XYZ file of C-alpha atoms in Angstrom:
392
model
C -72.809 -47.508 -68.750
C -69.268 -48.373 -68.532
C -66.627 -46.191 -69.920
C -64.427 -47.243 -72.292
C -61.396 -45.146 -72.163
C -58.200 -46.153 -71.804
C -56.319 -46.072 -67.990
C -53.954 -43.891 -68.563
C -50.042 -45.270 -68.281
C -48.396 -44.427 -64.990
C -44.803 -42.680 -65.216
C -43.650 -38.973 -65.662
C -44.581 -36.310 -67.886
C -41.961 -33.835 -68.724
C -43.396 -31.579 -71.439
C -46.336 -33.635 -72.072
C -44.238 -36.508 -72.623
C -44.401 -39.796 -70.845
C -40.495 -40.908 -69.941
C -39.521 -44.156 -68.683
C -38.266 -45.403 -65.417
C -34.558 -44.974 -66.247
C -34.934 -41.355 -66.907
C -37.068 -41.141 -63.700
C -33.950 -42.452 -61.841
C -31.885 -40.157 -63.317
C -33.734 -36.977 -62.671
C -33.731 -38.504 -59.445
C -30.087 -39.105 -58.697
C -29.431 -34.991 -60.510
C -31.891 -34.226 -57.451
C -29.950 -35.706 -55.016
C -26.438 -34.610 -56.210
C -27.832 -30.574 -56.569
C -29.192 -31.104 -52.654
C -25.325 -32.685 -52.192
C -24.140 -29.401 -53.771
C -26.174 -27.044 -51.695
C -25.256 -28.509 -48.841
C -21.452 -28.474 -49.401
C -21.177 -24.563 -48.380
C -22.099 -25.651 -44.713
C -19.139 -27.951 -44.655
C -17.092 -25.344 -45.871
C -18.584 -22.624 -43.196
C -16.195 -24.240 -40.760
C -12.659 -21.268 -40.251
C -9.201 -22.182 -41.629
C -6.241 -22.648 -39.032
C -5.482 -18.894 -39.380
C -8.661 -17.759 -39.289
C -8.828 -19.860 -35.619
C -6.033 -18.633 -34.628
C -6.543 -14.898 -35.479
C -10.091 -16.061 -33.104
C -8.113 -17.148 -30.437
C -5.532 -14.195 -30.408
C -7.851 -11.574 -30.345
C -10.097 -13.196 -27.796
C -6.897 -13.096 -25.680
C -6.551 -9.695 -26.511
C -9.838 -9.122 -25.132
C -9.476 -10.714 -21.988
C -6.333 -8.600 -21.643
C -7.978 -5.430 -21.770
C -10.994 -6.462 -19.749
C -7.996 -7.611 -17.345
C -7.389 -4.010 -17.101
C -10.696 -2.760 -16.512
C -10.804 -5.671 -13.975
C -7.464 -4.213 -12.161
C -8.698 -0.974 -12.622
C -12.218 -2.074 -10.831
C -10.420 -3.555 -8.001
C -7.868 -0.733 -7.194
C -10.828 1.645 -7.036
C -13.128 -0.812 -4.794
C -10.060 -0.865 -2.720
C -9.609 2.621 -2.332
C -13.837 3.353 -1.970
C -13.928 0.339 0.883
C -10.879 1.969 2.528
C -12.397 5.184 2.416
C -15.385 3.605 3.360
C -14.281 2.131 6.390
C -12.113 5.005 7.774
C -15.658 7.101 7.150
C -17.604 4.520 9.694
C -14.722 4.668 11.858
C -15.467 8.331 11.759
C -18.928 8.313 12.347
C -18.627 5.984 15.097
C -15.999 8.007 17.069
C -18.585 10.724 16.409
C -21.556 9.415 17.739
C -19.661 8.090 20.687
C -18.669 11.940 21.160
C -22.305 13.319 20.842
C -23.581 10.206 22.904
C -21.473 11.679 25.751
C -22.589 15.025 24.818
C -26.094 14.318 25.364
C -25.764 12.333 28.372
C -24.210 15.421 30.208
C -27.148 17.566 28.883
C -28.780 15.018 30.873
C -27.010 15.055 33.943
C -27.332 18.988 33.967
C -31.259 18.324 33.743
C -31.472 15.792 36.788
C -29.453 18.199 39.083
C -31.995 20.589 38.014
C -34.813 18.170 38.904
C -32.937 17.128 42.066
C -32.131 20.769 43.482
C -35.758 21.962 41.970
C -33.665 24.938 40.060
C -35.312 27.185 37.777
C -35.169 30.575 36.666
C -35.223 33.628 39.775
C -38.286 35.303 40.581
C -40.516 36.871 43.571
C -41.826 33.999 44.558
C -38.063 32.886 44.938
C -37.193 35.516 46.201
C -40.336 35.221 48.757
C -39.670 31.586 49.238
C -36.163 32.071 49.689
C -35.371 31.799 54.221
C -32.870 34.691 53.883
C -31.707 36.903 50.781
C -28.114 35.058 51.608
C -30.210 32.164 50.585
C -31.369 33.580 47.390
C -28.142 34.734 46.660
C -25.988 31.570 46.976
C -29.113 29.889 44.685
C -29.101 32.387 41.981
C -25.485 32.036 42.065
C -24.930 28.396 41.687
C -27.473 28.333 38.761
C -25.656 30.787 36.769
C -22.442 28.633 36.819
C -24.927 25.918 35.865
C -26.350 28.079 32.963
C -22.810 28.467 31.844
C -21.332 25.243 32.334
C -24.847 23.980 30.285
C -24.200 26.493 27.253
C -20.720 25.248 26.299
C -22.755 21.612 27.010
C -25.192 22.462 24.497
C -22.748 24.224 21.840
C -20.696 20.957 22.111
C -23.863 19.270 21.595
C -24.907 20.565 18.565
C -21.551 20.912 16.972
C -21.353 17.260 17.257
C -24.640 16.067 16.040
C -23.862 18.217 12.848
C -20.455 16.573 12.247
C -22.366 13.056 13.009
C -24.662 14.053 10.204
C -22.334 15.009 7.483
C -20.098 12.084 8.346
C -22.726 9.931 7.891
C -24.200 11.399 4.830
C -20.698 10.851 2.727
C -20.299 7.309 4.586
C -23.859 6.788 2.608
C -22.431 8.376 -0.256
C -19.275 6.008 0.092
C -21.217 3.180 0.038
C -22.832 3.906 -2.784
C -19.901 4.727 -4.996
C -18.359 1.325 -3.512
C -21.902 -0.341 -4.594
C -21.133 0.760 -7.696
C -17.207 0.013 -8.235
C -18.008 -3.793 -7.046
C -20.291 -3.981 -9.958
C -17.940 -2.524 -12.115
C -15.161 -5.233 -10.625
C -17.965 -8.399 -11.798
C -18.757 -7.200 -14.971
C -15.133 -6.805 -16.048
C -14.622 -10.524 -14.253
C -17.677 -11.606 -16.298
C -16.170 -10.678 -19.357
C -12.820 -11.910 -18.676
C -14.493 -15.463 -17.748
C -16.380 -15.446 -20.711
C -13.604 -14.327 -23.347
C -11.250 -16.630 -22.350
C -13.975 -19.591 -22.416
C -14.563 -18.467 -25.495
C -10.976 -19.059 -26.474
C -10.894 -22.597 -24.944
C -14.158 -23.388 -27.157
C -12.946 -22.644 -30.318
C -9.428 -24.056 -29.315
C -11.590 -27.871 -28.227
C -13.216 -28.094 -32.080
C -9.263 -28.449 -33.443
C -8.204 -31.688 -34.152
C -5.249 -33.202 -33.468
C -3.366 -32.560 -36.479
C -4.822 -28.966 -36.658
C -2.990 -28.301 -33.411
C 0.069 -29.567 -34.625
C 0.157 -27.284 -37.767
C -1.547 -24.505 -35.137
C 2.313 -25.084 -33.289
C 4.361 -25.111 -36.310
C 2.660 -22.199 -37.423
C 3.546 -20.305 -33.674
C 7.244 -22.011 -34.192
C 7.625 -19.833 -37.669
C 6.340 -16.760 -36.085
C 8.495 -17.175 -33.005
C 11.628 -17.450 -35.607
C 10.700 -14.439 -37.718
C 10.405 -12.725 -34.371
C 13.725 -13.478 -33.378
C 15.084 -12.490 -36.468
C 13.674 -9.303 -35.792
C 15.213 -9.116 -32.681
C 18.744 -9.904 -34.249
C 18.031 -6.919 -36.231
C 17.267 -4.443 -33.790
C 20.338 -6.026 -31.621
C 22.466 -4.954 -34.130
C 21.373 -1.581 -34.934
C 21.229 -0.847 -31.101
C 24.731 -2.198 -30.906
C 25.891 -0.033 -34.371
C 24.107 3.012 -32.517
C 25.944 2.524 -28.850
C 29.235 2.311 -30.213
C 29.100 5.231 -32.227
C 28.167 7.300 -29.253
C 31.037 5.459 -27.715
C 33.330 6.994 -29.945
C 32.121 10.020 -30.489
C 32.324 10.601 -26.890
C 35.895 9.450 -26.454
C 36.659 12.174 -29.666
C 35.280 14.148 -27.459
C 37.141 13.415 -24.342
C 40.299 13.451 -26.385
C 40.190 16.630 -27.886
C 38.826 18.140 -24.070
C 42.563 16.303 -22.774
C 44.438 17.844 -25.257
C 42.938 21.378 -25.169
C 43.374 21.329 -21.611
C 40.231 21.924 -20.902
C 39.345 22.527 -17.030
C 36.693 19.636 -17.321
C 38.968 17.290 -18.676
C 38.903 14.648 -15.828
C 34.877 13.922 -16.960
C 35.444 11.194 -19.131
C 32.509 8.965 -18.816
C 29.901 8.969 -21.463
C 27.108 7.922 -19.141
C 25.495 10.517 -17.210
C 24.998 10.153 -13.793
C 21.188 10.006 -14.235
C 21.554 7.059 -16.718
C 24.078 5.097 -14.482
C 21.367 5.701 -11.744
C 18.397 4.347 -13.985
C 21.297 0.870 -14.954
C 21.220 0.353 -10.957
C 17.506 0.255 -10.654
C 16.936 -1.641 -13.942
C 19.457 -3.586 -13.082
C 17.285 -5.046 -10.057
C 13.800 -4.779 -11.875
C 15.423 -6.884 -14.310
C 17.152 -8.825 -11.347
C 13.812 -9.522 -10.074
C 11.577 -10.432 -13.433
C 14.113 -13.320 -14.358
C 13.452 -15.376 -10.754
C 9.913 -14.984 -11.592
C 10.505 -16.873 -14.799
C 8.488 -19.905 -14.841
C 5.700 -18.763 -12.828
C 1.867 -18.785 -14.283
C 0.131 -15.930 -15.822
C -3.266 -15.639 -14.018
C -5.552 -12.670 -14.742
C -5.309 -9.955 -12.240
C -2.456 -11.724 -10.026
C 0.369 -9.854 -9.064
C 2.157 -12.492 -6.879
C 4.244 -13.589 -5.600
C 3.073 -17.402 -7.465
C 1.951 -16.015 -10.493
C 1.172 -12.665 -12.493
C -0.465 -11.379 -15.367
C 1.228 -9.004 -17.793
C 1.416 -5.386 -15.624
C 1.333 -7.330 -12.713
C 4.694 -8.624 -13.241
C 6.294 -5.198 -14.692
C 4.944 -3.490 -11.416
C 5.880 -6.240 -8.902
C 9.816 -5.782 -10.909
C 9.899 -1.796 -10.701
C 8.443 -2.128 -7.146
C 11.545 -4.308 -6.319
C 13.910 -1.594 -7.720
C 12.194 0.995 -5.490
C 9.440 2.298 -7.833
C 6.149 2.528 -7.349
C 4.202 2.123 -10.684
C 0.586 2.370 -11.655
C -1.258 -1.211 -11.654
C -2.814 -1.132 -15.288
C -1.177 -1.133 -18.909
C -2.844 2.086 -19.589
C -1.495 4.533 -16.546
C 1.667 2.266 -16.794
C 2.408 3.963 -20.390
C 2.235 7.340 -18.612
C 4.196 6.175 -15.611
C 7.424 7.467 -17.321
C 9.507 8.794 -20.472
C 8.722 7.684 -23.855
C 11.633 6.597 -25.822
C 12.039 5.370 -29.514
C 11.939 1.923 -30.187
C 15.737 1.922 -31.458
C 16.874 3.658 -28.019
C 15.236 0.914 -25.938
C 17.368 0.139 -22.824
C 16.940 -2.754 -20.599
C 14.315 -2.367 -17.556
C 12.278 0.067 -20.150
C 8.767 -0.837 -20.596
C 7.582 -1.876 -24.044
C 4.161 -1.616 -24.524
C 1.639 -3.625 -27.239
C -1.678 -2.613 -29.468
C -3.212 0.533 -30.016
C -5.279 0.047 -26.905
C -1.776 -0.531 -24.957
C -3.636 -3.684 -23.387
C -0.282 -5.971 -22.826
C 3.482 -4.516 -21.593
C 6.729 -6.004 -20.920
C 10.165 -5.541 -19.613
C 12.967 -4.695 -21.899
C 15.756 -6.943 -21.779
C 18.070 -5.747 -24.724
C 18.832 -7.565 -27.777
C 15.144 -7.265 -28.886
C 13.800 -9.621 -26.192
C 11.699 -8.931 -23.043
C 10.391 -10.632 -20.179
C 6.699 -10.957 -20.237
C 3.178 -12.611 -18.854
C 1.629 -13.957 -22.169
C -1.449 -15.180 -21.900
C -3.643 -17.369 -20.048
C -2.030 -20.653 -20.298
C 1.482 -19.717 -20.620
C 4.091 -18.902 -18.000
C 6.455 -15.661 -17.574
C 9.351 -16.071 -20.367
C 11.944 -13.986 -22.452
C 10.180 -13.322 -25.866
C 11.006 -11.361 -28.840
C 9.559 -7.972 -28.592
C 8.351 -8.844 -31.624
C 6.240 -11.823 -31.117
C 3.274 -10.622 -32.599
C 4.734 -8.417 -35.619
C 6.447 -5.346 -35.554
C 3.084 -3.288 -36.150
C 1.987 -4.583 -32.463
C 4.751 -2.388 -30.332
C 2.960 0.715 -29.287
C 5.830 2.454 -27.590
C 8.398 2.375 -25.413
C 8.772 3.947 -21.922
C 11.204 4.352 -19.147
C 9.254 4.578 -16.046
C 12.509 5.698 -13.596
């Protein structure tokens, strides 16, 4: 039996309530525009210009220091492999020693074979044609047994010094196994910070870098305001000293004083510190130009202590090779009593350093990517000096 209900109507029920097509579109299109709306955060996840270039800086920061660890690797691999070698030189000077030791053990035990020695006794004796025959036997083995003892002492005295050479050689080359690991992970990291850097520098557009480089061009100008600034206090500062010390002189002239003929307000110490600044200083500015490569120290390109220990080294002073024994190389000075050749130092974790030039400028190794160039001291902000130090 057929039924005789009515098909219901097709559509949408909202409540209960059947709506038409146009209201189906429209619930439709409010779909569609709330998906629009949740999706617009993920456009938005993308970093502002500052927030890239805070990125960047810090992942150059980071390279820096693992620069340092790198350096740090290196000079210690070069010092365990040096060590290392002059231990196997050692050892093999040794061995040659107990080598010839043993052979004249040897040669003491085929005369004994050849000549049939051994020790005296009756059937020597018995044996023996005449007792003049016995005697001159008995005594050509003693100077045997004699010349054998010191053969055997040198023996022995020279298979122990073999030994211990060769256990710290083995220890040596452990501790060098272990510095040349130290020297790839801090190259690993350096590789991999600074690729980092490139990465996020490739997703800026073209305009982005533009405003990225006016952005740098402002900083670079409040820098050298800052500079100005510090020139000028520095400058106020030296020429009171000036005259105070030519008050000084003065009233030592007129009081007649037995010292009088001292007049010049530089000690000698300082006027010896000007000569060798002088040719640090001397030596930074030809290197102007020049790349800044991660652990180079040159002569065709340098990274940031590279360059201050290649320009101290010119002037005759031997400085540590990383940021971090560089700040210790030497007496720290206030910022405002800065004098050119002084190290100035950056970040709490002293990770970059450059050479003081006066006026609030120095001559540094940025970056990778950049090339040795005066800069403000104050290129990244005032808060970014760490100290100041005069290594000589």
């Amino acid at each position: 039996m057929a039924s005789h209900r009515k098909s219901r109507p097709t559509g949408t029920r909202v409540a209960g309530i059947r709506t038409p097509a146009l209201a189906t579109a429209a619930l439709t299109s409010v779909a569609l525009l709330s998906q629009s709306a949740n999706a617009a955060p993920e456009a938005d996840d993308k970093p502002s210009l500052e927030e890239v270039e805070k990125k960047v800086d810090d992942l150059y920061r980071q390279a820096e220091s693992a620069t340092d660890k790198y350096n740090a690797a290196k000079e210690k691999t070069a010092k365990q492999r040096k060590r290392v070698d002059t231990l196997l030189d050692d050892v093999a000077q040794r061995t040659q020693k107990l080598n010839e030791a043993r052979e004249e053990l040897g040669s003491f035990a085929s005369a004994q074979y050849r000549t049939g020695a051994a020790a005296p006794d009756t059937a020597t004796f018995l044996l023996a044609d005449t007792p003049q025959d016995y005697f001159d036997q008995t005594q050509l083995m003693d100077r045997m047994t004699g010349r054998q003892k010191v053969a055997v002492d040198d023996y022995v005295t020279q298979q122990s010094e073999t030994m211990k050479k060769r256990r710290e050689a083995t220890e040596s080359l452990a501790t060098l196994t272990d510095s040349q690991d130290g020297l790839r992970t801090a190259k690993a990291t350096v590789q991999r910070k600074l690729a980092a850097a490139r990465e996020l520098m490739s997703t800026l557009t073209a305009e982005e870098k533009a405003r990225l480089a006016a952005i740098e061009k402002e900083k670079r100008a409040e820098a050298a305001r800052k500079a100005d600034e510090l020139a000028r206090q520095q400058a106020a500062r030296q020429k009171a000293q000036d005259e105070a010390a030519q008050q000084q002189d003065s009233g030592s002239s007129s009081s007649g004083s037995a010292d009088s003929g001292s007049s010049s307000s530089t000690p000698p110490a300082d006027s010896s510190y000007a000569t060798k600044a002088d040719k640090a200083l001397a030596f930074a500015r030809a290197q102007i130009g020049k790349p800044y490569v991660w652990g180079a120290v040159g002569p065709g390109s340098y990274d940031c202590s590279g360059l201050t220990q290649a320009a101290w080294k010119a002037a005759g002073v031997t400085l540590p090779r990383t940021t971090y024994d560089q700040v210790n190389a030497g007496t720290t000075v206030p910022l405002s009593q800065a004098r050119p050749g002084d190290l100035v130092f950056f970040y709490d974790d002293v990770t970059h350093v450059g050479i003081y030039i006066g006026n609030g400028m120095m001559i540094h190794a940025p970056k990778p990517g950049t090339y040795v160039r005066e800069e403000s001291i104050f290129y990244d902000g005032e808060s970014a000096v760490h100290s100041v130090v005069r290594p000589a």
